[in-house]
Amino acid sequence: MKVLVLDSGTTVRKIISSFFPTEDFQIFEAGTAKEGLDLTFQEHFDLITIGMVLPDSDGFTVCKTIRNGLIDNKQSICKNSKIFLITSGNIETNRIKSVESGFDGIFPKPTGIEEFKTVIEEIIKLAYQSSPIESKKAGKILIIDDSELNLLLLGKILEKNGYSFQAFTEGKKAYEYLQSSNEVSYIFNRLDHAGFFRRRACRSNT
């Protein structure tokens, strides 16, 4: 798997790169938007991490450019790559804009080595993860998240892709819904507080 690490900080790039297992990943680094975009037209990257602030641009603009796939009439070969934003800015403030820009996910820029390791492990897991939804006709998707903003974003993504879903911010209400419905085929649970469900994604009715 080829990985592009795009960040203005040399130390940050080295730390991020060091957590990708060398036997599984080939790492490329870039410190400016131009360097990063040039690479996306030369190499196909399976995974790209982008910092928010760059000397000559910003992460949102770079991601949009990659997704649009054209620079000077040249075709990008990375428009379908997994792209993640790593930012020291406010996650909730930037979440909607990151989705609109084409990012697959957004993560806070860690302040310590162990936090960096945790973030990279999560990114790798998401990059490798294929969609658990095998069919749009399989049934309704149940989403549980105590963040109404997350529910709004997930709902928009599911609607855009033609999926039927039901969303709840409380585990108790989701549990009651499950007791009265046999239409749910998948559960995506992202509750941060203790409740009826632990944080996991699982298939119901099995």
PDB file of C-alpha atoms in Angstrom:
ATOM      1  CA  MET A   1       0.000   0.000   0.000  1.00  0.00           C
ATOM      2  CA  LYS A   2       1.362   3.420  -0.976  1.00  0.00           C
ATOM      3  CA  VAL A   3       0.899   6.279   1.488  1.00  0.00           C
ATOM      4  CA  LEU A   4       1.384  10.023   1.006  1.00  0.00           C
ATOM      5  CA  VAL A   5       1.992  12.083   4.148  1.00  0.00           C
ATOM      6  CA  LEU A   6       1.421  15.772   3.376  1.00  0.00           C
ATOM      7  CA  ASP A   7       2.230  18.162   6.225  1.00  0.00           C
ATOM      8  CA  SER A   8       4.188  21.394   6.549  1.00  0.00           C
ATOM      9  CA  GLY A   9       6.099  20.111   9.580  1.00  0.00           C
ATOM     10  CA  THR A  10       9.134  17.917   8.912  1.00  0.00           C
ATOM     11  CA  THR A  11       9.007  16.401  12.398  1.00  0.00           C
ATOM     12  CA  VAL A  12       5.285  15.706  12.126  1.00  0.00           C
ATOM     13  CA  ARG A  13       5.792  13.967   8.768  1.00  0.00           C
ATOM     14  CA  LYS A  14       8.557  11.791  10.210  1.00  0.00           C
ATOM     15  CA  ILE A  15       6.469  10.828  13.233  1.00  0.00           C
ATOM     16  CA  ILE A  16       3.420   9.958  11.125  1.00  0.00           C
ATOM     17  CA  SER A  17       5.530   7.982   8.651  1.00  0.00           C
ATOM     18  CA  SER A  18       7.262   6.026  11.422  1.00  0.00           C
ATOM     19  CA  PHE A  19       4.014   4.422  12.580  1.00  0.00           C
ATOM     20  CA  PHE A  20       3.209   2.769   9.249  1.00  0.00           C
ATOM     21  CA  PRO A  21       4.653  -0.783   9.189  1.00  0.00           C
ATOM     22  CA  THR A  22       7.449  -0.724   6.600  1.00  0.00           C
ATOM     23  CA  GLU A  23       6.665  -4.245   5.390  1.00  0.00           C
ATOM     24  CA  ASP A  24       3.142  -3.209   4.388  1.00  0.00           C
ATOM     25  CA  PHE A  25       3.499   0.439   3.363  1.00  0.00           C
ATOM     26  CA  GLN A  26       5.602   2.490   0.972  1.00  0.00           C
ATOM     27  CA  ILE A  27       5.739   6.033   2.355  1.00  0.00           C
ATOM     28  CA  PHE A  28       6.074   9.284   0.393  1.00  0.00           C
ATOM     29  CA  GLU A  29       6.351  12.691   2.080  1.00  0.00           C
ATOM     30  CA  ALA A  30       5.559  16.235   0.948  1.00  0.00           C
ATOM     31  CA  GLY A  31       5.788  19.572   2.763  1.00  0.00           C
ATOM     32  CA  THR A  32       3.791  21.807   0.421  1.00  0.00           C
ATOM     33  CA  ALA A  33       0.544  21.553  -1.506  1.00  0.00           C
ATOM     34  CA  LYS A  34       2.412  21.733  -4.810  1.00  0.00           C
ATOM     35  CA  GLU A  35       4.753  18.892  -3.867  1.00  0.00           C
ATOM     36  CA  GLY A  36       1.848  16.772  -2.678  1.00  0.00           C
ATOM     37  CA  LEU A  37      -0.356  17.433  -5.701  1.00  0.00           C
ATOM     38  CA  ASP A  38       2.518  16.762  -8.092  1.00  0.00           C
ATOM     39  CA  LEU A  39       2.971  13.359  -6.454  1.00  0.00           C
ATOM     40  CA  THR A  40      -0.737  12.523  -6.786  1.00  0.00           C
ATOM     41  CA  PHE A  41      -0.386  12.915 -10.548  1.00  0.00           C
ATOM     42  CA  GLN A  42       2.697  10.672 -10.656  1.00  0.00           C
ATOM     43  CA  GLU A  43       1.822   7.886  -8.213  1.00  0.00           C
ATOM     44  CA  HIS A  44      -1.348   6.117  -7.174  1.00  0.00           C
ATOM     45  CA  PHE A  45      -1.671   6.376  -3.389  1.00  0.00           C
ATOM     46  CA  ASP A  46      -4.013   4.090  -1.486  1.00  0.00           C
ATOM     47  CA  LEU A  47      -3.961   6.415   1.511  1.00  0.00           C
ATOM     48  CA  ILE A  48      -3.228  10.138   1.905  1.00  0.00           C
ATOM     49  CA  THR A  49      -2.983  12.142   5.145  1.00  0.00           C
ATOM     50  CA  ILE A  50      -3.105  15.931   4.837  1.00  0.00           C
ATOM     51  CA  GLY A  51      -2.368  18.638   7.399  1.00  0.00           C
ATOM     52  CA  MET A  52      -4.741  21.579   7.620  1.00  0.00           C
ATOM     53  CA  VAL A  53      -2.220  24.421   7.202  1.00  0.00           C
ATOM     54  CA  LEU A  54       0.269  24.316   4.331  1.00  0.00           C
ATOM     55  CA  PRO A  55       2.726  27.025   3.180  1.00  0.00           C
ATOM     56  CA  ASP A  56       0.999  27.479  -0.166  1.00  0.00           C
ATOM     57  CA  SER A  57      -2.581  26.297   0.469  1.00  0.00           C
ATOM     58  CA  ASP A  58      -4.801  24.454   2.962  1.00  0.00           C
ATOM     59  CA  GLY A  59      -5.962  20.874   3.426  1.00  0.00           C
ATOM     60  CA  PHE A  60      -9.499  21.491   2.185  1.00  0.00           C
ATOM     61  CA  THR A  61      -8.323  22.976  -1.113  1.00  0.00           C
ATOM     62  CA  VAL A  62      -5.805  20.185  -1.687  1.00  0.00           C
ATOM     63  CA  CYS A  63      -8.392  17.468  -1.068  1.00  0.00           C
ATOM     64  CA  LYS A  64     -10.898  19.130  -3.413  1.00  0.00           C
ATOM     65  CA  THR A  65      -8.216  19.344  -6.098  1.00  0.00           C
ATOM     66  CA  ILE A  66      -7.369  15.652  -5.752  1.00  0.00           C
ATOM     67  CA  ARG A  67     -11.041  14.651  -5.824  1.00  0.00           C
ATOM     68  CA  ASN A  68     -11.774  16.808  -8.872  1.00  0.00           C
ATOM     69  CA  GLY A  69      -8.886  15.064 -10.571  1.00  0.00           C
ATOM     70  CA  LEU A  70      -7.695  17.765 -12.965  1.00  0.00           C
ATOM     71  CA  ILE A  71      -4.789  20.215 -12.922  1.00  0.00           C
ATOM     72  CA  ASP A  72      -3.773  21.923 -16.162  1.00  0.00           C
ATOM     73  CA  ASN A  73      -5.875  19.344 -18.024  1.00  0.00           C
ATOM     74  CA  LYS A  74      -3.889  16.516 -16.445  1.00  0.00           C
ATOM     75  CA  GLN A  75      -5.824  13.686 -14.798  1.00  0.00           C
ATOM     76  CA  SER A  76      -5.103  12.801 -11.172  1.00  0.00           C
ATOM     77  CA  ILE A  77      -4.775   9.091 -10.466  1.00  0.00           C
ATOM     78  CA  CYS A  78      -5.705   9.509  -6.795  1.00  0.00           C
ATOM     79  CA  LYS A  79      -9.258  10.879  -6.965  1.00  0.00           C
ATOM     80  CA  ASN A  80     -10.608   7.698  -5.333  1.00  0.00           C
ATOM     81  CA  SER A  81      -7.879   7.331  -2.705  1.00  0.00           C
ATOM     82  CA  LYS A  82      -8.653   7.263   1.020  1.00  0.00           C
ATOM     83  CA  ILE A  83      -7.875  10.794   2.254  1.00  0.00           C
ATOM     84  CA  PHE A  84      -7.766  11.882   5.903  1.00  0.00           C
ATOM     85  CA  LEU A  85      -7.360  15.335   7.438  1.00  0.00           C
ATOM     86  CA  ILE A  86      -5.124  15.720  10.496  1.00  0.00           C
ATOM     87  CA  THR A  87      -5.689  19.093  12.145  1.00  0.00           C
ATOM     88  CA  SER A  88      -4.895  21.002  15.314  1.00  0.00           C
ATOM     89  CA  GLY A  89      -8.057  23.052  14.725  1.00  0.00           C
ATOM     90  CA  ASN A  90     -11.498  22.447  16.184  1.00  0.00           C
ATOM     91  CA  ILE A  91     -12.785  19.073  14.982  1.00  0.00           C
ATOM     92  CA  GLU A  92     -16.498  19.883  15.259  1.00  0.00           C
ATOM     93  CA  THR A  93     -16.065  23.188  13.428  1.00  0.00           C
ATOM     94  CA  ASN A  94     -14.143  21.575  10.576  1.00  0.00           C
ATOM     95  CA  ARG A  95     -16.095  18.315  10.289  1.00  0.00           C
ATOM     96  CA  ILE A  96     -18.774  19.499   7.857  1.00  0.00           C
ATOM     97  CA  LYS A  97     -16.259  21.310   5.659  1.00  0.00           C
ATOM     98  CA  SER A  98     -14.038  18.216   5.613  1.00  0.00           C
ATOM     99  CA  VAL A  99     -16.930  16.090   4.311  1.00  0.00           C
ATOM    100  CA  GLU A 100     -17.790  18.707   1.701  1.00  0.00           C
ATOM    101  CA  SER A 101     -14.135  18.816   0.613  1.00  0.00           C
ATOM    102  CA  GLY A 102     -14.050  15.059   0.065  1.00  0.00           C
ATOM    103  CA  PHE A 103     -12.156  13.777   3.092  1.00  0.00           C
ATOM    104  CA  ASP A 104     -12.914  10.246   4.290  1.00  0.00           C
ATOM    105  CA  GLY A 105     -12.261  11.246   7.886  1.00  0.00           C
ATOM    106  CA  ILE A 106     -10.857  13.916  10.192  1.00  0.00           C
ATOM    107  CA  PHE A 107      -8.538  13.423  13.168  1.00  0.00           C
ATOM    108  CA  PRO A 108      -7.096  15.822  15.779  1.00  0.00           C
ATOM    109  CA  LYS A 109      -3.359  16.408  15.470  1.00  0.00           C
ATOM    110  CA  PRO A 110      -1.893  14.548  18.471  1.00  0.00           C
ATOM    111  CA  THR A 111       0.406  16.250  20.969  1.00  0.00           C
ATOM    112  CA  GLY A 112       2.298  13.144  22.068  1.00  0.00           C
ATOM    113  CA  ILE A 113       3.942  10.101  20.503  1.00  0.00           C
ATOM    114  CA  GLU A 114       1.423   7.594  21.873  1.00  0.00           C
ATOM    115  CA  GLU A 115      -1.472   9.742  20.675  1.00  0.00           C
ATOM    116  CA  PHE A 116       0.108   9.874  17.224  1.00  0.00           C
ATOM    117  CA  LYS A 117       0.350   6.093  17.230  1.00  0.00           C
ATOM    118  CA  THR A 118      -3.328   5.748  18.160  1.00  0.00           C
ATOM    119  CA  VAL A 119      -4.427   8.128  15.392  1.00  0.00           C
ATOM    120  CA  ILE A 120      -2.363   6.350  12.717  1.00  0.00           C
ATOM    121  CA  GLU A 121      -3.643   2.933  13.817  1.00  0.00           C
ATOM    122  CA  GLU A 122      -7.218   4.226  13.458  1.00  0.00           C
ATOM    123  CA  ILE A 123      -6.465   5.670  10.012  1.00  0.00           C
ATOM    124  CA  ILE A 124      -4.934   2.373   8.861  1.00  0.00           C
ATOM    125  CA  LYS A 125      -7.982   0.476  10.130  1.00  0.00           C
ATOM    126  CA  LEU A 126     -10.340   2.782   8.242  1.00  0.00           C
ATOM    127  CA  ALA A 127      -8.234   2.663   5.083  1.00  0.00           C
ATOM    128  CA  TYR A 128      -8.237  -1.133   5.039  1.00  0.00           C
ATOM    129  CA  GLN A 129     -11.901  -1.413   5.997  1.00  0.00           C
ATOM    130  CA  SER A 130     -14.181  -2.251   3.099  1.00  0.00           C
ATOM    131  CA  SER A 131     -17.777  -1.151   3.286  1.00  0.00           C
ATOM    132  CA  PRO A 132     -19.736  -3.442   5.651  1.00  0.00           C
ATOM    133  CA  ILE A 133     -22.922  -2.714   3.736  1.00  0.00           C
ATOM    134  CA  GLU A 134     -23.166  -5.388   1.082  1.00  0.00           C
ATOM    135  CA  SER A 135     -26.454  -4.310  -0.412  1.00  0.00           C
ATOM    136  CA  LYS A 136     -28.618  -1.212  -0.331  1.00  0.00           C
ATOM    137  CA  LYS A 137     -31.609  -3.547  -0.226  1.00  0.00           C
ATOM    138  CA  ALA A 138     -30.361  -5.444   2.813  1.00  0.00           C
ATOM    139  CA  GLY A 139     -32.496  -3.420   5.223  1.00  0.00           C
ATOM    140  CA  LYS A 140     -32.434  -0.317   7.374  1.00  0.00           C
ATOM    141  CA  ILE A 141     -29.263   1.030   8.996  1.00  0.00           C
ATOM    142  CA  LEU A 142     -29.446   2.057  12.655  1.00  0.00           C
ATOM    143  CA  ILE A 143     -27.058   4.859  13.688  1.00  0.00           C
ATOM    144  CA  ILE A 144     -26.423   5.665  17.346  1.00  0.00           C
ATOM    145  CA  ASP A 145     -24.259   8.691  18.180  1.00  0.00           C
ATOM    146  CA  ASP A 146     -24.499  11.198  21.024  1.00  0.00           C
ATOM    147  CA  SER A 147     -23.348  13.958  18.674  1.00  0.00           C
ATOM    148  CA  GLU A 148     -26.241  15.416  16.671  1.00  0.00           C
ATOM    149  CA  LEU A 149     -23.707  16.874  14.232  1.00  0.00           C
ATOM    150  CA  ASN A 150     -22.309  13.406  13.534  1.00  0.00           C
ATOM    151  CA  LEU A 151     -25.829  12.083  12.946  1.00  0.00           C
ATOM    152  CA  LEU A 152     -26.507  14.920  10.517  1.00  0.00           C
ATOM    153  CA  LEU A 153     -23.321  14.222   8.557  1.00  0.00           C
ATOM    154  CA  LEU A 154     -23.772  10.447   8.505  1.00  0.00           C
ATOM    155  CA  GLY A 155     -27.394  10.878   7.488  1.00  0.00           C
ATOM    156  CA  LYS A 156     -26.436  13.089   4.553  1.00  0.00           C
ATOM    157  CA  ILE A 157     -23.840  10.581   3.378  1.00  0.00           C
ATOM    158  CA  LEU A 158     -26.274   7.654   3.617  1.00  0.00           C
ATOM    159  CA  GLU A 159     -29.063   9.569   1.871  1.00  0.00           C
ATOM    160  CA  LYS A 160     -26.687  10.573  -0.901  1.00  0.00           C
ATOM    161  CA  ASN A 161     -25.842   6.907  -1.469  1.00  0.00           C
ATOM    162  CA  GLY A 162     -29.434   5.691  -1.366  1.00  0.00           C
ATOM    163  CA  TYR A 163     -29.512   3.942   2.018  1.00  0.00           C
ATOM    164  CA  SER A 164     -32.454   3.791   4.427  1.00  0.00           C
ATOM    165  CA  PHE A 165     -31.575   4.590   8.053  1.00  0.00           C
ATOM    166  CA  GLN A 166     -32.863   5.504  11.502  1.00  0.00           C
ATOM    167  CA  ALA A 167     -30.796   7.683  13.863  1.00  0.00           C
ATOM    168  CA  PHE A 168     -30.777   8.104  17.656  1.00  0.00           C
ATOM    169  CA  THR A 169     -28.681  10.064  20.147  1.00  0.00           C
ATOM    170  CA  GLU A 170     -29.626   7.813  23.085  1.00  0.00           C
ATOM    171  CA  GLY A 171     -28.887   4.121  23.489  1.00  0.00           C
ATOM    172  CA  LYS A 172     -32.158   3.523  25.347  1.00  0.00           C
ATOM    173  CA  LYS A 173     -34.292   4.847  22.494  1.00  0.00           C
ATOM    174  CA  ALA A 174     -32.267   2.874  19.958  1.00  0.00           C
ATOM    175  CA  TYR A 175     -32.763  -0.274  22.028  1.00  0.00           C
ATOM    176  CA  GLU A 176     -36.527   0.325  22.174  1.00  0.00           C
ATOM    177  CA  TYR A 177     -36.597   0.820  18.416  1.00  0.00           C
ATOM    178  CA  LEU A 178     -34.767  -2.474  17.884  1.00  0.00           C
ATOM    179  CA  GLN A 179     -37.315  -4.262  20.048  1.00  0.00           C
ATOM    180  CA  SER A 180     -40.164  -3.057  17.832  1.00  0.00           C
ATOM    181  CA  SER A 181     -38.543  -3.329  14.392  1.00  0.00           C
ATOM    182  CA  ASN A 182     -37.187  -6.236  12.386  1.00  0.00           C
ATOM    183  CA  GLU A 183     -36.010  -4.073   9.477  1.00  0.00           C
ATOM    184  CA  VAL A 184     -32.549  -3.252  10.859  1.00  0.00           C
ATOM    185  CA  SER A 185     -29.695  -5.040   9.097  1.00  0.00           C
ATOM    186  CA  TYR A 186     -26.741  -2.999  10.352  1.00  0.00           C
ATOM    187  CA  ILE A 187     -25.919  -1.026  13.482  1.00  0.00           C
ATOM    188  CA  PHE A 188     -23.298   1.710  13.604  1.00  0.00           C
ATOM    189  CA  ASN A 189     -22.781   2.674  17.236  1.00  0.00           C
ATOM    190  CA  ARG A 190     -20.592   5.629  18.184  1.00  0.00           C
ATOM    191  CA  LEU A 191     -21.776   6.445  21.702  1.00  0.00           C
ATOM    192  CA  ASP A 192     -19.074   8.167  23.764  1.00  0.00           C
ATOM    193  CA  HIS A 193     -20.885   7.696  27.049  1.00  0.00           C
ATOM    194  CA  ALA A 194     -21.810   4.498  28.866  1.00  0.00           C
ATOM    195  CA  GLY A 195     -25.139   3.167  27.698  1.00  0.00           C
ATOM    196  CA  PHE A 196     -26.926   0.218  26.196  1.00  0.00           C
ATOM    197  CA  PHE A 197     -24.301  -0.182  23.474  1.00  0.00           C
ATOM    198  CA  ARG A 198     -20.537  -0.165  23.351  1.00  0.00           C
ATOM    199  CA  ARG A 199     -18.639   1.596  20.575  1.00  0.00           C
ATOM    200  CA  ARG A 200     -18.712  -0.816  17.661  1.00  0.00           C
ATOM    201  CA  ALA A 201     -20.202  -1.503  14.254  1.00  0.00           C
ATOM    202  CA  CYS A 202     -22.110  -4.756  14.045  1.00  0.00           C
ATOM    203  CA  ARG A 203     -24.725  -6.590  12.041  1.00  0.00           C
ATOM    204  CA  SER A 204     -28.052  -7.290  13.708  1.00  0.00           C
ATOM    205  CA  ASN A 205     -30.593 -10.013  13.007  1.00  0.00           C
ATOM    206  CA  THR A 206     -27.886 -12.677  12.851  1.00  0.00           C
TER     207      THR A 206
END
